[in-house]
Amino acid sequence: MSGHAGRAAEFVADDARLHWHDQAVWFVRNKRDVARSFVPEWEELRTLGSQIKAHTLSRLPDYLEEFEKNALAAGAQVHWARDAEEHNRIVHGILSSRSVTRLVKSKSMLTEECGLNHYLEERGVEVVDTDLGERIVQFRREPPSHIVMPAIHLRKEEVGQLFHDKLGTPAGLSDPKALAEAARQHLREKFLAAQAGLTGVNFAIASTGGVVVCTNEGNADLGTSLPPIHIACMGVEKLVPSPRELAVFLRLLARSATGQPITTYTSHFHGPRPGAELHIVIVDHGRSRILVREEYRNSLKCIRCGACMNTCPVYRRSGGHSYGVTVPGPIGSILAPHIDPKKHADLPFASSLCGSCTDVCPVRIDLHHQLLAWRGELSRLGLVPLGKRIVSRVGGWVLLRTWAYRAFGKLMRMFAPLVPNPWTRQRELPPMPRESFRAQWRKRVRSR
Amino acid sequence: MDVALFVPCYVDQLYPEVGLATADLLERLGVTVHFPEAQTCCGQPMANSGFFDDARPLARKMLEVFAPYDHVVCPSGSCTSMVRNHYAMLLPRESQVADLAHKTLELCEFLHDVMQVKPRGRFPHKVGLHQSCHGLRELRLGSGSERLVPAFSKTRALLDNIEGLQLTELHRTDECCGFGGTFAVAEEAVSCAMGRDRIADHERAGSEIIAGADISCLMHLDGLLRREKKPIRVLHLAQLLEEATR
């Protein structure tokens, strides 16, 4: 067992952690439910969000050019990156040309996707992730396991141990407030020493050329207020036409992500502040390839709220790391195969297709239908295991012929309990009836 | 009223009592039940694994088998959803698909929407309702916990006039049981963890019986229950209603 199934099995084997993780993430799903119940027009908002994104994506080139025009007019510098490589080179270029060796970052899944931290560190830049969860996983040299709660897979005792090692907090200290305060003091030093601040972008507004960053910790704000250089990295799909549409998403985002009505900080950056620089790096990295695929186009509507992960019974019981990609869970399993279908062929199958994700998605992405579409595409590409293909082909042959189906059914009922079967490792087989329904029905009809 | 029974392959072979209970229940309510013998399988196991080419001939066979009938009733949410929601994707150019989709109903929605009955009977047990995912989120047999819509449940409504029946209160009213077809074996660890969590919820709630509209989910839960020698029983809603209305 490799891929997601193998890693998930390891996760499940630690029963205590399994249940703790499941409860912790379910708790956030519950908070979303409560927050949503205060917005009577919630379902309408979801529809609006979905339609706004569809509209924006359908005119993406125009909105991108409008955005660039307005961002430049506001005094920002705009850079275009075709892929991860180009993005990393551009960011490093900005930093190195200004002799920056100390960078603070707020959360950006895009830069994770591009492997920016590693790229910069290799070239002598100290990169400090300032989101508390991100800093924790950065210390541990591991990727985030959730796009909104990067360290959700860790218990406070483990964070306590980590901070004891890295920050010198007392051994055994696991009080979240105390640990957060220790991190705050540590990060404050980093903020003060930083020469540049890098943020992601939650939303980019075409009509104003502004970018919007939502955080609960204020780390994006501090990281961009102190140093004189702000680099904002965004995927092309982050655009919204104007502040009017932005409002819809701001009502949807935090409620879906954490159950808050709004994040503690929602910061709008229109051009640099006086005496400083604002660089906006617009990145494609495979997004326009998704845009041309009708079956998957909706996945570009994603506002990276993480609600699909919180509701996913599989994510909760396998953890973000088991997916082996930057963005895990349902949306991640749809996005990853575009990058490398062979490597990530297991992900669309890491789902029971329960459909809960589709029903929580604030922008109505038909997530479970896209997972099914990927299964079809992977099978067409020959990337599904040969054993499965043979079983399907043979099964199809048998089921098409009523006589063969009946014969096979009889044999199965006779011999299944005698043959080794993966099902029976943890479950009893259903008791095999002597007669099928159709045999009994025939008898019944005859005797009438 | 004449109805053709669409009996899922695994009901036909593994749970014939569910098919018989479905037929008995419908006949008791005055329906004339037909069973077109040529039927085999809707193709869902193939389609769900992405093998659309292997599922297509089976879908065409289904169109043929059920063409002569005005109503098709199926004691499975997932198989009904296959026909209603996914056949159009498999066979985009066949005009008969829309027709079959339109006339195929899952048993509970048939009883609730078409026959508009709430059977009267007696079933003095503590029952935990398992809301199978496809029936719930693809056929909308209930409102579901995710969406902000007026609450409703067709499966639950069918139990309104059953005396003595106590519905237990679960912590998670519609979390997936973990069966998911081939998922049950391909991702065995998570599948069984999900199933065990459902069982624990029912145990905590005091369910004597777990009842639902899809025997596939119940087969998975039952497999775990019997391996762990737990006393909770599983019952398809057709069986529950048939027993209650005898």
XYZ file of C-alpha atoms in Angstrom:
694
model
C 0.000 0.000 0.000
C 1.593 3.236 -1.074
C 0.478 6.778 -1.488
C -2.390 8.132 0.513
C -3.725 4.721 1.560
C -0.409 3.684 3.102
C 0.184 6.933 4.945
C -3.442 7.006 6.077
C -3.072 3.512 7.526
C -0.125 4.733 9.612
C -2.154 7.707 10.809
C -5.104 5.496 11.730
C -2.856 3.069 13.613
C -2.263 5.723 16.292
C -5.785 5.458 17.656
C -5.484 8.246 20.225
C -4.116 10.745 17.730
C -6.660 9.644 15.131
C -9.597 10.497 17.359
C -8.032 13.642 18.736
C -7.323 14.966 15.216
C -10.776 14.014 13.966
C -12.462 15.795 16.891
C -10.237 18.869 16.628
C -11.008 19.388 12.951
C -14.699 18.458 13.293
C -14.929 21.157 15.946
C -14.012 23.707 13.272
C -16.634 22.276 10.897
C -19.159 22.764 13.690
C -18.108 26.353 14.188
C -18.720 26.954 10.501
C -22.216 25.528 10.898
C -22.953 27.896 13.776
C -21.584 30.939 11.937
C -23.567 30.088 8.839
C -26.759 29.818 10.821
C -26.568 33.566 11.541
C -26.676 34.386 7.840
C -30.164 33.557 6.558
C -29.107 34.262 2.986
C -26.126 31.909 3.239
C -27.118 29.646 0.343
C -27.728 32.699 -1.848
C -24.299 34.061 -0.928
C -22.735 30.776 -1.982
C -24.470 31.003 -5.334
C -23.370 34.621 -5.769
C -19.795 33.740 -4.860
C -19.818 30.932 -7.369
C -21.276 33.106 -10.124
C -18.890 35.999 -9.485
C -15.935 33.660 -9.757
C -17.329 32.068 -12.918
C -17.760 35.503 -14.465
C -14.286 36.633 -13.439
C -12.650 33.476 -14.746
C -14.472 33.840 -18.052
C -12.841 37.250 -18.561
C -9.643 36.611 -16.691
C -7.204 38.206 -19.169
C -9.206 41.446 -19.228
C -9.478 41.624 -15.445
C -5.774 40.836 -15.046
C -4.835 43.703 -17.338
C -7.245 46.035 -15.578
C -5.711 45.009 -12.270
C -2.189 45.641 -13.498
C -3.105 49.054 -14.891
C -4.646 50.148 -11.600
C -1.920 48.628 -9.434
C 0.729 50.460 -11.426
C -1.243 53.684 -11.198
C -1.286 53.265 -7.415
C 2.495 52.992 -7.436
C 2.945 49.254 -7.110
C 5.327 47.233 -9.274
C 3.729 44.291 -11.058
C 5.582 41.127 -12.071
C 4.266 38.163 -14.075
C 5.413 34.583 -13.413
C 4.488 31.756 -15.736
C 5.451 29.025 -13.272
C 7.000 28.254 -9.874
C 10.554 28.603 -11.190
C 9.897 32.052 -12.588
C 8.063 33.111 -9.439
C 10.977 32.091 -7.244
C 13.494 33.857 -9.493
C 11.441 37.045 -9.489
C 11.056 37.117 -5.711
C 14.713 36.364 -5.164
C 15.599 38.973 -7.758
C 13.683 41.659 -5.895
C 15.348 40.693 -2.620
C 18.882 40.289 -3.880
C 18.838 43.543 -5.865
C 18.052 45.310 -2.625
C 20.514 43.244 -0.571
C 17.753 41.703 1.536
C 18.838 38.710 3.626
C 16.119 38.789 6.289
C 12.560 38.178 5.099
C 9.358 37.745 7.122
C 6.433 35.941 5.541
C 2.761 35.659 6.299
C 0.818 32.656 5.089
C 0.880 31.977 1.364
C -0.091 28.564 0.049
C 1.055 29.700 -3.372
C 4.620 30.203 -2.163
C 4.432 26.763 -0.523
C 3.389 25.337 -3.886
C 6.389 27.020 -5.500
C 8.819 25.875 -2.807
C 9.879 29.472 -2.257
C 11.256 29.152 1.272
C 13.707 26.452 0.287
C 14.744 28.357 -2.855
C 15.481 31.510 -0.879
C 17.242 29.746 1.969
C 19.562 28.035 -0.515
C 20.500 31.495 -1.746
C 21.298 32.938 1.657
C 18.008 34.556 2.626
C 16.678 33.939 6.147
C 12.973 33.291 5.768
C 10.775 33.503 8.861
C 7.176 32.350 8.617
C 5.255 34.595 10.982
C 1.895 32.830 11.102
C 2.122 30.890 14.377
C 1.128 27.565 12.838
C 3.491 28.092 9.906
C 6.362 28.999 12.236
C 5.750 25.814 14.187
C 5.961 23.602 11.101
C 8.898 25.640 9.843
C 10.775 24.858 13.080
C 9.904 21.189 12.600
C 11.026 21.259 8.960
C 7.753 19.828 7.775
C 5.011 21.106 5.475
C 1.735 22.491 6.834
C -0.994 19.870 7.171
C -3.935 22.235 6.611
C -4.129 25.402 4.541
C -5.679 27.501 7.317
C -4.439 25.707 10.465
C -0.949 24.569 9.446
C -0.116 22.819 12.721
C -3.519 21.300 13.470
C -1.880 17.871 13.495
C 0.132 18.775 16.605
C -0.999 18.673 20.206
C -0.132 21.523 22.531
C 2.286 19.299 24.440
C 4.226 18.731 21.232
C 4.314 22.466 20.549
C 5.488 22.972 24.128
C 8.338 20.538 23.576
C 9.239 22.231 20.295
C 9.295 25.699 21.869
C 11.376 24.389 24.745
C 13.945 23.253 22.157
C 13.791 26.282 19.890
C 12.759 29.187 22.084
C 13.890 28.096 25.535
C 10.428 27.975 27.112
C 10.239 25.888 30.320
C 10.087 22.124 29.771
C 6.583 20.772 30.123
C 4.893 24.109 29.452
C 1.888 23.449 27.240
C -0.480 26.297 28.050
C -1.516 27.688 24.639
C -1.577 31.328 25.831
C 1.904 31.097 27.292
C 3.252 29.366 24.220
C 1.642 31.933 21.922
C 3.174 34.743 23.980
C 6.609 33.129 23.711
C 6.168 32.898 19.942
C 4.978 36.502 19.819
C 8.098 37.774 21.603
C 10.317 35.699 19.359
C 8.566 36.823 16.188
C 8.604 40.476 17.244
C 12.385 40.399 17.101
C 12.152 38.967 13.613
C 9.667 41.589 12.480
C 11.896 44.382 13.778
C 14.961 42.955 12.077
C 13.280 42.193 8.761
C 14.304 43.992 5.618
C 11.311 42.858 3.562
C 7.884 41.346 4.140
C 6.167 38.851 1.874
C 2.458 38.083 1.967
C 0.005 36.032 0.043
C -3.111 37.575 -1.413
C -6.604 36.485 -0.464
C -8.284 38.713 -3.021
C -7.010 41.086 -5.695
C -9.369 43.832 -6.842
C -9.259 44.564 -10.556
C -10.996 47.948 -10.453
C -8.672 49.392 -7.803
C -5.415 47.491 -8.292
C -5.471 46.658 -4.600
C -4.729 43.399 -2.793
C -6.485 42.132 0.324
C -4.858 40.008 3.006
C -6.878 38.365 5.791
C -5.189 37.171 8.985
C -6.149 36.543 12.575
C -2.742 37.340 13.962
C -1.926 40.649 12.298
C 1.320 39.156 11.095
C 0.773 40.324 7.526
C 0.217 43.852 8.796
C 3.260 43.964 11.025
C 5.347 42.243 8.373
C 4.452 44.866 5.816
C 4.376 47.939 8.047
C 7.880 47.706 9.422
C 10.155 46.786 6.500
C 10.218 49.110 3.461
C 9.548 46.354 0.920
C 6.272 44.411 0.590
C 6.099 41.542 -1.876
C 2.578 40.184 -2.451
C 2.319 36.864 -4.311
C -0.934 35.865 -5.913
C -2.345 33.179 -8.172
C -4.199 34.537 -11.216
C -7.471 33.184 -9.884
C -7.489 35.480 -6.852
C -9.053 38.337 -8.810
C -12.431 39.846 -8.104
C -13.854 42.609 -10.324
C -14.483 45.320 -7.699
C -14.980 46.002 -3.965
C -18.678 45.174 -4.382
C -17.888 41.565 -5.240
C -15.155 41.475 -2.606
C -17.831 42.012 0.021
C -19.535 38.749 -0.890
C -16.311 36.795 -0.415
C -15.401 38.512 2.840
C -18.745 37.360 4.215
C -18.089 33.800 3.045
C -14.398 33.308 3.798
C -13.887 33.409 7.552
C -17.239 31.818 8.321
C -16.314 28.906 6.095
C -12.742 28.679 7.327
C -12.953 29.042 11.089
C -16.519 29.997 11.932
C -15.637 33.630 12.576
C -17.789 36.344 10.982
C -14.573 37.955 9.733
C -10.861 37.546 10.368
C -9.368 39.811 13.016
C -7.467 41.748 10.361
C -8.615 42.356 6.800
C -6.019 44.603 5.254
C -6.293 46.359 1.942
C -3.106 47.429 0.209
C -3.431 49.995 -2.559
C 0.029 50.881 -3.713
C 3.028 51.222 -1.390
C 3.035 53.504 1.606
C 5.163 56.639 1.160
C 8.857 55.804 0.968
C 8.272 52.098 0.569
C 7.865 49.594 -2.287
C 5.009 47.237 -3.111
C 5.713 44.389 -5.535
C 2.852 42.238 -6.748
C 3.875 38.915 -8.303
C 1.089 37.377 -10.394
C 1.555 33.641 -10.886
C 0.024 31.150 -13.299
C 1.752 27.836 -12.402
C -0.752 25.579 -14.149
C -3.895 27.607 -13.488
C -4.585 28.512 -17.096
C -4.245 24.840 -17.975
C -7.078 24.111 -15.555
C -9.085 27.024 -16.912
C -9.397 25.418 -20.351
C -10.736 22.158 -18.908
C -14.490 22.458 -18.568
C -14.753 19.564 -16.101
C -12.283 21.132 -13.694
C -12.745 24.847 -14.302
C -14.834 25.260 -11.170
C -11.879 24.303 -8.988
C -10.336 27.692 -9.832
C -13.134 29.328 -7.874
C -11.513 28.096 -4.675
C -10.918 30.807 -2.086
C -8.714 28.529 0.016
C -10.989 28.479 3.051
C -10.319 24.867 4.039
C -13.967 24.061 4.763
C -13.786 21.023 2.516
C -10.919 19.654 4.586
C -12.744 20.229 7.855
C -15.825 18.378 6.714
C -13.990 15.552 4.935
C -14.234 12.357 7.011
C -11.165 11.029 5.222
C -9.021 14.142 5.779
C -9.923 14.162 9.442
C -8.850 10.544 9.822
C -5.724 10.619 7.733
C -4.278 14.089 8.269
C -3.022 16.576 5.714
C 0.444 15.011 5.380
C -1.008 11.751 4.072
C -1.886 13.493 0.793
C 1.728 14.354 0.055
C 0.865 17.682 -1.587
C 0.830 21.328 -0.549
C -2.932 21.658 -0.547
C -4.539 18.482 0.846
C -8.101 17.265 1.221
C -10.820 17.375 -1.428
C -9.702 20.503 -3.300
C -6.087 19.400 -3.124
C -6.957 16.027 -4.614
C -8.451 17.814 -7.616
C -5.649 20.351 -8.088
C -2.654 18.046 -7.614
C -3.218 15.633 -10.513
C -3.042 18.565 -12.956
C 0.575 19.077 -11.905
C 1.567 15.404 -12.019
C -1.200 12.924 -12.797
C 1.026 9.894 -12.335
C 2.464 10.939 -8.982
C -0.906 11.966 -7.575
C -3.108 9.322 -9.206
C -4.015 7.998 -5.762
C -5.541 11.238 -4.509
C -8.905 11.277 -6.330
C -9.418 7.797 -4.847
C -8.726 8.965 -1.291
C -12.415 9.688 -0.959
C -15.671 7.861 -0.379
C -17.423 10.437 -2.598
C -19.748 11.325 0.266
C -20.318 14.818 -1.164
C -20.082 16.721 2.112
C -17.309 18.915 0.681
C -19.516 20.070 -2.179
C -22.204 21.140 0.281
C -19.870 23.247 2.456
C -17.884 24.884 -0.335
C -18.622 28.639 -0.141
C -18.308 28.967 -3.911
C -20.228 25.815 -4.809
C -17.407 23.871 -6.396
C -18.794 20.455 -7.334
C -15.859 18.827 -5.596
C -17.033 15.238 -5.448
C -18.076 15.306 -9.100
C -14.617 16.552 -10.055
C -13.031 13.758 -8.043
C -15.112 11.308 -10.074
C -14.160 13.070 -13.318
C -10.494 12.670 -12.353
C -11.018 8.963 -11.752
C -12.327 8.691 -15.309
C -9.423 10.678 -16.722
C -6.816 8.718 -14.784
C -8.305 5.471 -16.037
C -8.230 6.820 -19.617
C -4.601 7.812 -19.133
C -3.837 4.271 -17.978
C -2.763 5.485 -14.553
C -5.045 3.215 -12.536
C -3.468 -0.075 -11.323
C -3.678 -2.946 -13.799
C -5.373 -5.242 -11.287
C -8.272 -2.814 -10.905
C -8.604 -2.451 -14.684
C -8.782 -6.207 -15.174
C -11.388 -6.615 -12.455
C -13.466 -3.852 -14.007
C -13.196 -5.297 -17.511
C -14.063 -8.825 -16.388
C -16.789 -7.553 -14.095
C -18.287 -5.545 -16.923
C -18.273 -8.605 -19.187
C -20.004 -10.780 -16.588
C -22.594 -8.197 -15.573
C -23.592 -7.516 -19.157
C -24.744 -11.106 -19.621
C -27.603 -12.097 -17.335
C -26.683 -15.806 -17.534
C -23.045 -15.081 -16.603
C -24.114 -12.789 -13.772
C -26.388 -15.449 -12.325
C -23.704 -18.139 -12.596
C -21.071 -15.890 -11.061
C -23.450 -14.904 -8.272
C -24.067 -18.540 -7.381
C -20.347 -19.329 -7.352
C -19.625 -16.264 -5.265
C -22.216 -17.185 -2.667
C -20.801 -20.711 -2.497
C -17.113 -19.947 -2.384
C -16.599 -16.407 -1.100
C -16.412 -17.449 2.572
C -13.692 -19.968 1.657
C -11.469 -17.644 -0.362
C -9.064 -15.153 1.282
C -10.511 -11.702 0.901
C -9.196 -8.262 1.876
C -12.650 -7.384 3.214
C -12.376 -9.958 5.994
C -9.275 -8.461 7.605
C -11.425 -6.252 9.823
C -14.998 -7.159 8.906
C -17.196 -10.230 8.737
C -18.568 -11.096 5.307
C -22.337 -10.847 5.057
C -23.939 -14.270 5.493
C -24.251 -15.810 2.029
C -27.907 -16.549 1.213
C -28.649 -19.904 -0.413
C -30.964 -18.331 -2.925
C -30.751 -14.972 -4.622
C -33.659 -12.556 -4.669
C -34.450 -13.418 -8.290
C -34.600 -17.161 -7.522
C -36.962 -16.581 -4.622
C -39.079 -14.162 -6.637
C -39.398 -16.663 -9.446
C -40.675 -19.281 -7.023
C -43.104 -16.808 -5.541
C -44.471 -15.775 -8.946
C -44.804 -19.423 -9.995
C -46.777 -20.335 -6.887
C -49.333 -17.578 -7.433
C -50.133 1.325 -10.051
C -47.497 -0.832 -11.760
C -43.912 -0.587 -10.698
C -40.777 -2.309 -11.945
C -38.354 -3.265 -9.213
C -34.743 -2.319 -9.823
C -32.945 -4.659 -7.454
C -29.254 -3.748 -7.026
C -26.855 -6.594 -7.809
C -25.622 -6.855 -4.224
C -29.206 -6.918 -2.919
C -30.079 -9.665 -5.391
C -27.085 -11.768 -4.416
C -26.320 -10.882 -0.792
C -29.464 -9.365 0.753
C -32.449 -10.929 -1.042
C -34.557 -10.254 2.048
C -34.274 -6.522 1.321
C -35.634 -7.042 -2.180
C -38.442 -9.228 -0.859
C -39.305 -6.755 1.877
C -39.416 -3.991 -0.736
C -41.784 -6.032 -2.893
C -43.939 -7.059 0.090
C -44.175 -3.496 1.330
C -45.151 -2.134 -2.081
C -47.733 -4.872 -2.621
C -49.173 -4.209 0.810
C -49.645 -0.610 -0.258
C -51.555 -1.692 -3.357
C -48.794 -1.536 -5.933
C -48.402 -4.229 -8.597
C -44.758 -5.205 -8.579
C -42.853 -6.481 -11.611
C -39.298 -7.767 -11.626
C -37.671 -7.583 -15.075
C -35.397 -10.605 -14.894
C -32.858 -9.448 -17.447
C -31.491 -6.761 -15.109
C -28.081 -7.237 -13.561
C -26.178 -4.136 -12.388
C -26.371 -0.368 -12.940
C -22.610 -0.147 -13.469
C -21.808 1.935 -10.414
C -18.817 -0.155 -9.222
C -17.110 0.393 -12.568
C -18.119 4.007 -12.971
C -17.070 4.990 -9.474
C -13.594 3.662 -10.139
C -13.387 5.751 -13.290
C -13.932 2.890 -15.725
C -16.671 4.663 -17.647
C -16.158 2.489 -20.753
C -16.920 -0.652 -18.753
C -19.996 0.941 -17.211
C -21.511 2.195 -20.477
C -22.767 -1.156 -21.839
C -24.368 -1.846 -18.465
C -26.127 1.501 -18.566
C -27.430 0.734 -22.056
C -28.686 -2.635 -20.838
C -30.554 -0.905 -18.015
C -32.219 1.433 -20.508
C -33.461 -1.576 -22.469
C -34.616 -3.570 -19.460
C -36.692 -0.756 -17.952
C -37.961 0.873 -21.129
C -41.420 -0.768 -20.957
C -42.216 0.544 -17.467
C -43.592 3.862 -16.208
C -42.197 3.628 -12.691
C -38.941 2.105 -11.549
C -38.327 1.742 -7.816
C -34.990 0.867 -6.240
C -34.148 0.125 -2.570
C -30.822 1.926 -2.844
C -29.937 5.603 -2.904
C -26.572 5.126 -4.557
C -27.847 2.955 -7.416
C -30.774 5.299 -7.995
C -28.378 8.239 -8.065
C -26.219 6.421 -10.610
C -29.179 6.270 -12.965
C -30.617 9.716 -12.207
C -27.445 11.763 -11.933
C -24.653 9.946 -13.732
C -26.136 8.114 -16.714
C -26.338 11.400 -18.641
C -22.573 11.763 -18.248
C -22.005 8.168 -19.399
C -24.398 8.306 -22.329
C -24.709 11.942 -23.355
C -26.336 11.216 -26.684
C -28.993 8.688 -25.740
C -32.471 10.168 -25.553
C -33.777 7.298 -23.417
C -31.490 8.320 -20.550
C -33.573 11.318 -19.538
C -36.674 9.171 -19.612
C -35.208 6.476 -17.356
C -33.735 9.102 -15.045
C -37.084 10.765 -14.710
C -38.997 7.610 -13.805
C -36.466 5.945 -11.479
C -37.002 6.602 -7.807
C -35.430 5.330 -4.654
C -37.896 3.467 -2.436
C -38.258 6.091 0.303
C -38.754 8.950 -2.115
C -41.267 6.832 -4.030
C -43.264 6.190 -0.857
C -42.927 9.790 0.319
C -43.348 11.740 -2.934
C -45.407 9.500 -5.232
C -47.519 7.326 -2.934
C -47.472 10.023 -0.251
C -47.945 7.484 2.505
C -46.676 7.315 6.039
C -47.273 3.642 6.791
C -49.042 2.834 10.049
C -47.506 0.107 12.141
C -45.590 -0.893 15.226
C -41.884 -1.277 15.828
C -41.033 -0.885 19.511
C -37.288 -0.437 19.256
C -34.608 2.238 19.564
C -33.582 2.941 16.011
C -30.623 4.984 14.806
C -31.176 6.405 11.347
C -28.142 6.153 9.076
C -28.458 8.759 6.320
C -26.521 7.256 3.437
C -24.551 9.876 1.526
C -25.799 9.401 -2.024
C -29.419 9.270 -0.984
C -28.938 12.348 1.178
C -26.712 14.583 -0.924
C -27.440 13.396 -4.451
C -31.130 12.546 -4.214
C -31.830 15.034 -1.420
C -33.736 12.569 0.729
C -33.035 14.996 3.550
C -31.765 18.534 4.077
C -28.362 17.493 5.402
C -26.287 19.210 8.067
C -24.131 21.280 5.726
C -26.674 23.526 4.044
C -28.835 26.256 5.521
C -32.172 25.092 4.164
C -35.467 24.296 5.907
C -34.950 20.984 7.659
C -36.627 17.908 6.198
C -36.041 14.175 5.976
C -38.119 11.891 3.800
C -36.669 8.768 5.406
C -37.460 10.045 8.871
C -40.953 11.149 7.834
C -41.781 7.604 6.740
C -41.338 6.517 10.351
C -43.746 9.112 11.770
C -46.688 6.706 12.122
C -44.740 3.743 13.450
C -45.778 3.230 17.076
C -43.175 2.499 19.700
C -40.274 3.471 17.468
C -37.745 5.712 19.178
C -35.269 7.493 16.973
C -31.958 7.905 18.748
C -30.049 11.182 18.702
C -26.637 11.023 17.080
C -23.726 13.441 17.481
C -23.068 13.417 13.756
C -26.312 12.980 11.909
C -24.958 12.478 8.420
C -21.297 11.595 8.500
C -20.252 8.992 5.939
C -19.974 5.385 7.153
C -16.829 4.803 5.120
C -18.080 2.133 2.723
C -17.685 4.118 -0.521
C -17.571 1.033 -2.774
C -14.004 0.044 -3.654
C -12.858 2.645 -1.093
C -13.808 0.099 1.583
C -10.919 -2.095 0.507
C -8.538 0.359 -1.180
C -8.507 2.631 1.872
C -9.351 -0.055 4.400
C -7.856 1.708 7.423
C -9.814 4.923 7.034
C -12.934 3.061 5.900
C -13.014 0.935 9.050
C -12.118 3.895 11.271
C -15.088 5.773 9.821
C -17.375 2.771 10.307
C -16.269 2.294 13.892
C -16.907 5.937 14.652
C -20.455 5.647 13.301
C -20.996 2.583 15.469
C -19.609 4.364 18.538
C -22.037 7.231 17.898
C -24.936 4.771 17.763
C -23.738 2.963 20.875
C -23.546 6.208 22.782
C -27.007 7.174 21.534
C -28.488 3.835 22.566
C -29.450 2.499 19.128
C -30.556 -1.138 19.157
C -30.918 -1.097 15.402
C -29.180 0.960 12.711
C -31.597 1.497 9.851
C -31.022 3.088 6.465
C -31.982 3.183 2.836
C -28.771 1.619 1.501
C -27.851 -1.900 2.540
C -24.309 -1.376 1.226
C -23.542 1.051 4.067
C -25.231 -1.290 6.518
C -23.262 -4.272 5.193
C -20.038 -2.439 6.031
C -21.256 -1.457 9.512
C -22.629 -4.949 10.094
C -19.299 -6.456 9.097
C -17.603 -4.412 11.808
C -20.356 -5.044 14.374
C -20.232 -8.795 13.979
C -16.421 -8.947 13.929
C -16.440 -7.077 17.211
C -19.367 -9.167 18.475
C -21.550 -6.162 19.212
C -25.285 -6.553 19.726
C -26.516 -3.725 17.460
C -28.429 -5.016 14.429
C -28.742 -3.453 11.012
C -31.943 -3.275 9.027
C -32.867 -1.744 5.699
C -35.786 0.668 5.967
C -37.773 -1.600 3.620
C -37.362 -4.430 6.119
C -38.206 -2.180 9.059
C -41.367 -0.848 7.433
C -42.406 -4.294 6.191
C -41.988 -5.787 9.646
C -43.721 -2.841 11.307
C -46.754 -2.998 9.020
C -47.364 -6.751 9.045
